[in-house]
mmCIF file of C-alpha atoms and ligand atoms in Angstrom:
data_model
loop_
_atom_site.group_PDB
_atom_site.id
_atom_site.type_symbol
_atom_site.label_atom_id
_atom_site.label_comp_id
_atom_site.label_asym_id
_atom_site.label_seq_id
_atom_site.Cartn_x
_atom_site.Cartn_y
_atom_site.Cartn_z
ATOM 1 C CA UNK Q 10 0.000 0.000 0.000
ATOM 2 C CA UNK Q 11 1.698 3.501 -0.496
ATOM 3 C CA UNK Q 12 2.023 5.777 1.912
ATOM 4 C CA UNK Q 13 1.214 9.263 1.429
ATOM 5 C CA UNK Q 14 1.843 12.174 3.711
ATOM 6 C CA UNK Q 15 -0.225 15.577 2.831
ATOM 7 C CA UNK Q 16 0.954 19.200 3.519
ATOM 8 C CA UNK Q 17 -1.676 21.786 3.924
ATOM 9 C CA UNK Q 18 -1.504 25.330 5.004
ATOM 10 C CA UNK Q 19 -5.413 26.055 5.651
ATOM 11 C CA UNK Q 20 -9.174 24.842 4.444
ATOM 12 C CA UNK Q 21 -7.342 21.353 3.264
ATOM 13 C CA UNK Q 22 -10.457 20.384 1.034
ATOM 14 C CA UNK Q 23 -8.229 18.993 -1.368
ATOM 15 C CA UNK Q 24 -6.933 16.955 1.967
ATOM 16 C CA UNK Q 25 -10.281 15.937 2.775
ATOM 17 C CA UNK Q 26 -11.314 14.575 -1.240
ATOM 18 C CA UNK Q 27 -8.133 12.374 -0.749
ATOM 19 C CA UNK Q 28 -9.176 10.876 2.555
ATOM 20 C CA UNK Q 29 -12.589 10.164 1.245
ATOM 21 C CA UNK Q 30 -10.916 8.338 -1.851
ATOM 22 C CA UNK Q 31 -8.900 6.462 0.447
ATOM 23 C CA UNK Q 32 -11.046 5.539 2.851
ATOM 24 C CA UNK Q 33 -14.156 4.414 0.148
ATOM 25 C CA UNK Q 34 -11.073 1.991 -1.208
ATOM 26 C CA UNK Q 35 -10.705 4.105 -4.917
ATOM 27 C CA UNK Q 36 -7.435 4.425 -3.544
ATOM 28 C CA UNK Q 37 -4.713 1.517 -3.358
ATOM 29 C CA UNK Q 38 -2.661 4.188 -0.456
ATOM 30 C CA UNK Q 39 -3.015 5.444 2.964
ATOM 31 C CA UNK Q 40 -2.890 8.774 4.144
ATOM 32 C CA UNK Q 41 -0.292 8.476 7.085
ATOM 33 C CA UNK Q 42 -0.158 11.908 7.977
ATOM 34 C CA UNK Q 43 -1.241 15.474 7.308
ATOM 35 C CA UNK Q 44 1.405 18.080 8.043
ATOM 36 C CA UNK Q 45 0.924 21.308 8.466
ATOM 37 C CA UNK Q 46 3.015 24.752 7.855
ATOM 38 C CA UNK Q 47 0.360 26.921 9.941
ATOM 39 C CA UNK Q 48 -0.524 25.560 13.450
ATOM 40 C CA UNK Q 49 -4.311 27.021 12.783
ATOM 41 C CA UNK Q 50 -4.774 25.446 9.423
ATOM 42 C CA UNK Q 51 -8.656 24.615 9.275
ATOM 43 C CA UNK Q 52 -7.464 20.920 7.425
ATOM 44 C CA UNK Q 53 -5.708 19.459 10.629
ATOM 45 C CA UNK Q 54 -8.625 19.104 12.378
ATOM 46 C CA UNK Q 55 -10.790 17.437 9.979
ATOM 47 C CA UNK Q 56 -8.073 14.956 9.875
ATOM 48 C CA UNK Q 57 -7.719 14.487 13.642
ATOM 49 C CA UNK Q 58 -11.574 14.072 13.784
ATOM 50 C CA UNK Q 59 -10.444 11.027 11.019
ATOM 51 C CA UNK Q 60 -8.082 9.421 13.095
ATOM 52 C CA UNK Q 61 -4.864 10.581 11.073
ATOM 53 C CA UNK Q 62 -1.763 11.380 12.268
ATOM 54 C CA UNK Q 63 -1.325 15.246 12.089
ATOM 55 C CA UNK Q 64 1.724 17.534 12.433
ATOM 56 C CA UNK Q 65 2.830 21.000 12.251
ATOM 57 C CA UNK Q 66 6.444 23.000 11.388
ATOM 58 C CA UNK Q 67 5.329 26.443 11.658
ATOM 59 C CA UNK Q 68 7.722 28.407 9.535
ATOM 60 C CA UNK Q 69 7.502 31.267 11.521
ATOM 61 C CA UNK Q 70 9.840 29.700 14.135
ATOM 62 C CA UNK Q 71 13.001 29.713 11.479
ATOM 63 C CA UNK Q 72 14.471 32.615 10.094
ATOM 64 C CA UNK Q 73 15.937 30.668 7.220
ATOM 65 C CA UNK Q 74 14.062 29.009 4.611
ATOM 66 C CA UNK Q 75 16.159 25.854 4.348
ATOM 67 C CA UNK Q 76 15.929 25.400 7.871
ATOM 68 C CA UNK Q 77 12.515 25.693 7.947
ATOM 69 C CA UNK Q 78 12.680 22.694 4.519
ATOM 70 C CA UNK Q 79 14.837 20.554 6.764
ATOM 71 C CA UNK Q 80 12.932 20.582 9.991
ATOM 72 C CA UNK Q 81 9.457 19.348 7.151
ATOM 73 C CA UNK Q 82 11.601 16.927 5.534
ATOM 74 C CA UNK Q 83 12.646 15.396 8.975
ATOM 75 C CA UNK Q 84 8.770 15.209 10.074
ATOM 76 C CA UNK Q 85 7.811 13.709 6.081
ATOM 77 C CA UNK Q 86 10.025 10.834 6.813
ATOM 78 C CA UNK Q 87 9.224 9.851 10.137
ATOM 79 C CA UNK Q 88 6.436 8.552 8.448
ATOM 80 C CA UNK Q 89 8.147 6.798 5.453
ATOM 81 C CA UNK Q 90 6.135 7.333 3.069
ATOM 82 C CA UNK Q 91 6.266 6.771 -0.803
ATOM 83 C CA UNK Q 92 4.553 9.913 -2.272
ATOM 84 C CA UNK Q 93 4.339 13.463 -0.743
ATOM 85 C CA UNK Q 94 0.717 15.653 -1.487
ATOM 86 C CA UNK Q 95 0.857 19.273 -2.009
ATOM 87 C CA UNK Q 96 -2.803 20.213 -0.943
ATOM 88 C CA UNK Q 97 -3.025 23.717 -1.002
ATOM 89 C CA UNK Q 98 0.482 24.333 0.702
ATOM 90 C CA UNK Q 99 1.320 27.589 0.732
ATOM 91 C CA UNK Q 100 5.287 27.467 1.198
ATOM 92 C CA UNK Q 101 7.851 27.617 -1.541
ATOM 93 C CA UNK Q 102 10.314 24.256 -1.106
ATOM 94 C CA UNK Q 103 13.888 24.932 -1.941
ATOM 95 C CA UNK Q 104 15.657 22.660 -4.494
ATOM 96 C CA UNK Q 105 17.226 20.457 -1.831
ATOM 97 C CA UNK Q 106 14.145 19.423 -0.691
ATOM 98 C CA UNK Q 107 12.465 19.417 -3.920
ATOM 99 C CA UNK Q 108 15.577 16.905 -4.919
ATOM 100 C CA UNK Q 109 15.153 14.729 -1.719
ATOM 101 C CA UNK Q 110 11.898 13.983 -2.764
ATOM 102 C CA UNK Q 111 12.326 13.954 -6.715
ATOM 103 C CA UNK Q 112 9.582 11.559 -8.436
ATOM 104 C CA UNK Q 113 7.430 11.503 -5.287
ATOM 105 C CA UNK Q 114 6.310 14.942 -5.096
ATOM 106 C CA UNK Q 115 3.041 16.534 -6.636
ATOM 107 C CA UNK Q 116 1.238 19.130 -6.333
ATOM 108 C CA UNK Q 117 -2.301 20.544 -7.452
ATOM 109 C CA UNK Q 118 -2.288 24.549 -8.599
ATOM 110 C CA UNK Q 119 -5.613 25.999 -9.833
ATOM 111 C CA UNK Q 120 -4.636 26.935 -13.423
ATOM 112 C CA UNK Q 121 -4.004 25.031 -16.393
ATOM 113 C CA UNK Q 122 -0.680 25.343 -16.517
ATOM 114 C CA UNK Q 123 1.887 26.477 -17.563
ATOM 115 C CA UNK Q 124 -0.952 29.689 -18.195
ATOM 116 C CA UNK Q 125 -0.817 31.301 -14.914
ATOM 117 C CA UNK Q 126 1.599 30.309 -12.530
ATOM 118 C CA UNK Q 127 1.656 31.534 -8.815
ATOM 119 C CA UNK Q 128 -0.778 33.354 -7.188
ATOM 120 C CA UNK Q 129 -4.679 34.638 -7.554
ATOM 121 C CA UNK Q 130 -5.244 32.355 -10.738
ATOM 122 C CA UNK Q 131 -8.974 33.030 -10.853
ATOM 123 C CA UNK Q 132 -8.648 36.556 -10.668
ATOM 124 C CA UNK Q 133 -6.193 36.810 -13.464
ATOM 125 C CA UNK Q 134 -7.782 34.484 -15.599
ATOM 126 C CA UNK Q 135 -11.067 36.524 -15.587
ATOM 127 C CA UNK Q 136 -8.827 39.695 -16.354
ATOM 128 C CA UNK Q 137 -7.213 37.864 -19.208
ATOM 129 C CA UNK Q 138 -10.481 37.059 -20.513
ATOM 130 C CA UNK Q 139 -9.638 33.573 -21.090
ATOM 131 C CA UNK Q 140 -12.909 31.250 -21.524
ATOM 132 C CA UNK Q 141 -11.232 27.818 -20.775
ATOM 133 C CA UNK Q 142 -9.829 27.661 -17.466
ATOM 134 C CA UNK Q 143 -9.211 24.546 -14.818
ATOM 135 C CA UNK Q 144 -6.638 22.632 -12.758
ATOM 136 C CA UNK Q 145 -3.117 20.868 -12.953
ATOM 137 C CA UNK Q 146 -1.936 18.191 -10.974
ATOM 138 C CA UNK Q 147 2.024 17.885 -11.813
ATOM 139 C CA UNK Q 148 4.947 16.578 -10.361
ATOM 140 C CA UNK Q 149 7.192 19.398 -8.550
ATOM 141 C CA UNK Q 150 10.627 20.534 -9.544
ATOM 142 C CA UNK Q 151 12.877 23.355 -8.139
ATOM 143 C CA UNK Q 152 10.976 25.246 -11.342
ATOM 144 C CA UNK Q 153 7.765 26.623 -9.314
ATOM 145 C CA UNK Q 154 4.788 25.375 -11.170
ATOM 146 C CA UNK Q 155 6.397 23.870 -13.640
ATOM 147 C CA UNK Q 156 6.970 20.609 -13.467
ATOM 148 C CA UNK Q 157 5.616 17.227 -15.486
ATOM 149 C CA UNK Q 158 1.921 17.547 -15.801
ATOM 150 C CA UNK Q 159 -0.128 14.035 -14.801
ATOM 151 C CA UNK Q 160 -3.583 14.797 -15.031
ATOM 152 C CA UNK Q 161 -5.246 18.480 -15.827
ATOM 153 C CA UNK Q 162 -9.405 19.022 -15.990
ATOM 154 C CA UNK Q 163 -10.832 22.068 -18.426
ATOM 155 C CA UNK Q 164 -14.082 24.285 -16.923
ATOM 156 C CA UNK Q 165 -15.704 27.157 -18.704
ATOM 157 C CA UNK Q 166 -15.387 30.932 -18.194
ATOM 158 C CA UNK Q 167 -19.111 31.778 -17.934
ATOM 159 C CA UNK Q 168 -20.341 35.356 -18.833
ATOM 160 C CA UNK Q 169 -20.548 36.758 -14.774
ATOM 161 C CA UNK Q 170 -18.408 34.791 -13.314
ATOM 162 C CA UNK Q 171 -16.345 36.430 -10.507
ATOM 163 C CA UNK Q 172 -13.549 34.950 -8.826
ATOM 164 C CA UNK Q 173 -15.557 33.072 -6.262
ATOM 165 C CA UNK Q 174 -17.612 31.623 -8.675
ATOM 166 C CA UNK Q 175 -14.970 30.421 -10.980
ATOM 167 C CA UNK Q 176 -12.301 29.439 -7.965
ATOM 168 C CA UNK Q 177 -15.616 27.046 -7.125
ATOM 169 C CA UNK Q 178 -16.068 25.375 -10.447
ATOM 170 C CA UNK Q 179 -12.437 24.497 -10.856
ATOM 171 C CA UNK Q 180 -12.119 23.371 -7.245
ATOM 172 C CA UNK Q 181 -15.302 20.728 -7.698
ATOM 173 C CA UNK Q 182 -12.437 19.749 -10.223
ATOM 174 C CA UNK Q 183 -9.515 19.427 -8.150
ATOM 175 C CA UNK Q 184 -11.245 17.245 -6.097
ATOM 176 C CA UNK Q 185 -12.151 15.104 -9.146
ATOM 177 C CA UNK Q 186 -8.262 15.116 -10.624
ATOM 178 C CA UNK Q 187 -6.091 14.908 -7.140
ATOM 179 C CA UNK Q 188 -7.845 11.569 -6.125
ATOM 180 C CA UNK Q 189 -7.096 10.680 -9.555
ATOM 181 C CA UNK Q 190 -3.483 11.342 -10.202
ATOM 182 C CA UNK Q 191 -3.012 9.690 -6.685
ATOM 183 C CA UNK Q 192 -4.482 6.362 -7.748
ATOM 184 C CA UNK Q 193 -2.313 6.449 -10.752
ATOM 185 C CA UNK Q 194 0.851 7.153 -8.799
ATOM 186 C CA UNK Q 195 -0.234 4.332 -6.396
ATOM 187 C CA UNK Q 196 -0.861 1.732 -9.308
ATOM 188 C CA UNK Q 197 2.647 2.315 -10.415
ATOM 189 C CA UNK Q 198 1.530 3.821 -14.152
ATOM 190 C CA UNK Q 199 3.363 7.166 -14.318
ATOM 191 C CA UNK Q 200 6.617 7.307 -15.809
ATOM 192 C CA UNK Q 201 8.801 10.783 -16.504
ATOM 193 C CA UNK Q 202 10.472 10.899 -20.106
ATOM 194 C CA UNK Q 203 12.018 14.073 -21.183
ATOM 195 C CA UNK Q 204 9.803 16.085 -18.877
ATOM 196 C CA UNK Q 205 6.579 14.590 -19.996
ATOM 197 C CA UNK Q 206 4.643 12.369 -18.245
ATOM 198 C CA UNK Q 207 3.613 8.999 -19.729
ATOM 199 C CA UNK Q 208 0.458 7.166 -18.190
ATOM 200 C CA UNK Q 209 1.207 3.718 -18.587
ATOM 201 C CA UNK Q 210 -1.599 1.612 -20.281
ATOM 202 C CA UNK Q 211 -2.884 4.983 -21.685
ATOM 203 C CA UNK Q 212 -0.749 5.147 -24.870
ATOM 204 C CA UNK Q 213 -2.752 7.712 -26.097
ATOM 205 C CA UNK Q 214 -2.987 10.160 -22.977
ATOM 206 C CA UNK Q 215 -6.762 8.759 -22.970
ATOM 207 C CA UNK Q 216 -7.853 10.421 -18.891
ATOM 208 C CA UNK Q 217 -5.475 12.884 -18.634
ATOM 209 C CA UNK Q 218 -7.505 15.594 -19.713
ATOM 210 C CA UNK Q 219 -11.088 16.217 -17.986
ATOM 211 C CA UNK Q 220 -13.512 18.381 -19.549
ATOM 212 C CA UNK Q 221 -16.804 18.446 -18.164
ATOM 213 C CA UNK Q 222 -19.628 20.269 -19.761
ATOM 214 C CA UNK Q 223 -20.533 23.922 -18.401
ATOM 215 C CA UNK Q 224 -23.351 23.738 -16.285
ATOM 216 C CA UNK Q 225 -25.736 24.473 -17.889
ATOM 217 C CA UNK Q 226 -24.653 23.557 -21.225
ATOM 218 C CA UNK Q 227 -24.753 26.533 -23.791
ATOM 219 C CA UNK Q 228 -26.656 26.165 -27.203
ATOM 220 C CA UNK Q 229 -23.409 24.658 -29.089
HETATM 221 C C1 GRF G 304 -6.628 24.930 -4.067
HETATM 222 O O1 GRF G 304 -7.289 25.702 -5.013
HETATM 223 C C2 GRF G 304 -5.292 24.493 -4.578
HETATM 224 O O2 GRF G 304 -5.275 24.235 -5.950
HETATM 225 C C3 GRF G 304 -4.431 25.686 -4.278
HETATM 226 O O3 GRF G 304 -4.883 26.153 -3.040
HETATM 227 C C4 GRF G 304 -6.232 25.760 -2.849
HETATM 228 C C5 GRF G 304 -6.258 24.966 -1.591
HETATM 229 O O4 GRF G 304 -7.562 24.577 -1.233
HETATM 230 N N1 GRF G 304 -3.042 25.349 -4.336
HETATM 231 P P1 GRF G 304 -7.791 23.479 -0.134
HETATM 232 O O5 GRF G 304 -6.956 23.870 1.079
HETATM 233 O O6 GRF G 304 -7.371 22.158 -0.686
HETATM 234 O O7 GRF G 304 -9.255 23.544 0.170
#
């Protein structure tokens, strides 16, 4: 069974579509732990109240950022685990941690990348104008939000959208594509070749793009 251990910095809803995968069986892992960056991240408690093993490094309490990427790497591997979850963690990881835990790393960012890197991805979108926006789950490098891409999901810009709106169509998606690009990783069917990732038993990339119709559906 692979292990996973989850960072989160706050709501952790990503956190919470994981342990519901894992604990309905759609997911051959188990969530070991849930670490924290923030001691008052919202996330922690919903996995206490699931009987998982929680833990916070507050970066706060080191004044250098590879101290602070030390002290989480030491509380990852108490807990041995095979795969690492970025669920809405809020901390850039320097490259030596990002190269301890090379090929076992992912992370979810709410853009379809590589359009819109960083921060406030809704609100940029809708001042782009863009009408297809959506999700990325990828594996992380020391390039921030830019590393292989496993699984991505597509949602509409909708005339009157505002951020909230728009932040809560793609996130019904990330909670659709984390679970997802878990279960993969777990199954042992993603490979990295010359930056790209290749779903085993999928020659033709068949699942790694989701693109649900807009809700409603417009005359087409
Ligand atoms: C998600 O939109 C995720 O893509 C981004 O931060 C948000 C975290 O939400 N990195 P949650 O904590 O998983 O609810």
């Amino acid at each position: 069974m692979t292990r996973v251990v989850i960072l989160i910095s706050g709501r952790g809803s990503n956190m919470a579509s994981l342990l519901a995968a894992s604990d309905s069986g759609a997911l051959p892992a188990k969530i070991v732990a849930v670490i924290a960056n923030r001691p008052d991240a919202q996330g922690l408690l919903t996995a206490a109240a699931r009987g998982v093993a929680t833990g916070v490094v507050d970066h706060r309490l080191f004044a250098e950022r590879e101290q602070f990427d030390s002290a989480l790497a030491a509380a990852i591997e108490v807990f041995a685990p095979d795969l690492v979850v970025l669920a809405g963690f809020m901390r850039i990881l320097g490259a030596d941690f990002v190269r301890r835990f090379d090929g076992r790393l992912i992370n979810i960012h709410p853009s379809l990348l590589p359009a819109f890197p960083g921060l406030h991805t809704h609100r940029r979108a809708l001042a782009e104008g863009v009408r297809i926006h959506g999700c990325t789950v990828h594996f992380v490098t020391a390039d921030l939000d830019h590393g292989p891409v496993i699984i991505q999901a597509a949602v509409p810009v909708l005339d009157g959208d505002d951020e909230d709106l728009l932040a809560a169509r793609v996130l019904a998606q990330e909670h659709v594509i984390y679970p997802q690009a878990v279960r993969w990783f777990a199954e042992g069917r993603l490979r990295v070749h010359a930056g790209r990732v290749l779903l085993e038993s999928a020659p033709d990339g068949a699942g790694v793009l989701i693109a649900p119709l807009p809700d409603p559906c417009p005359p087409c």
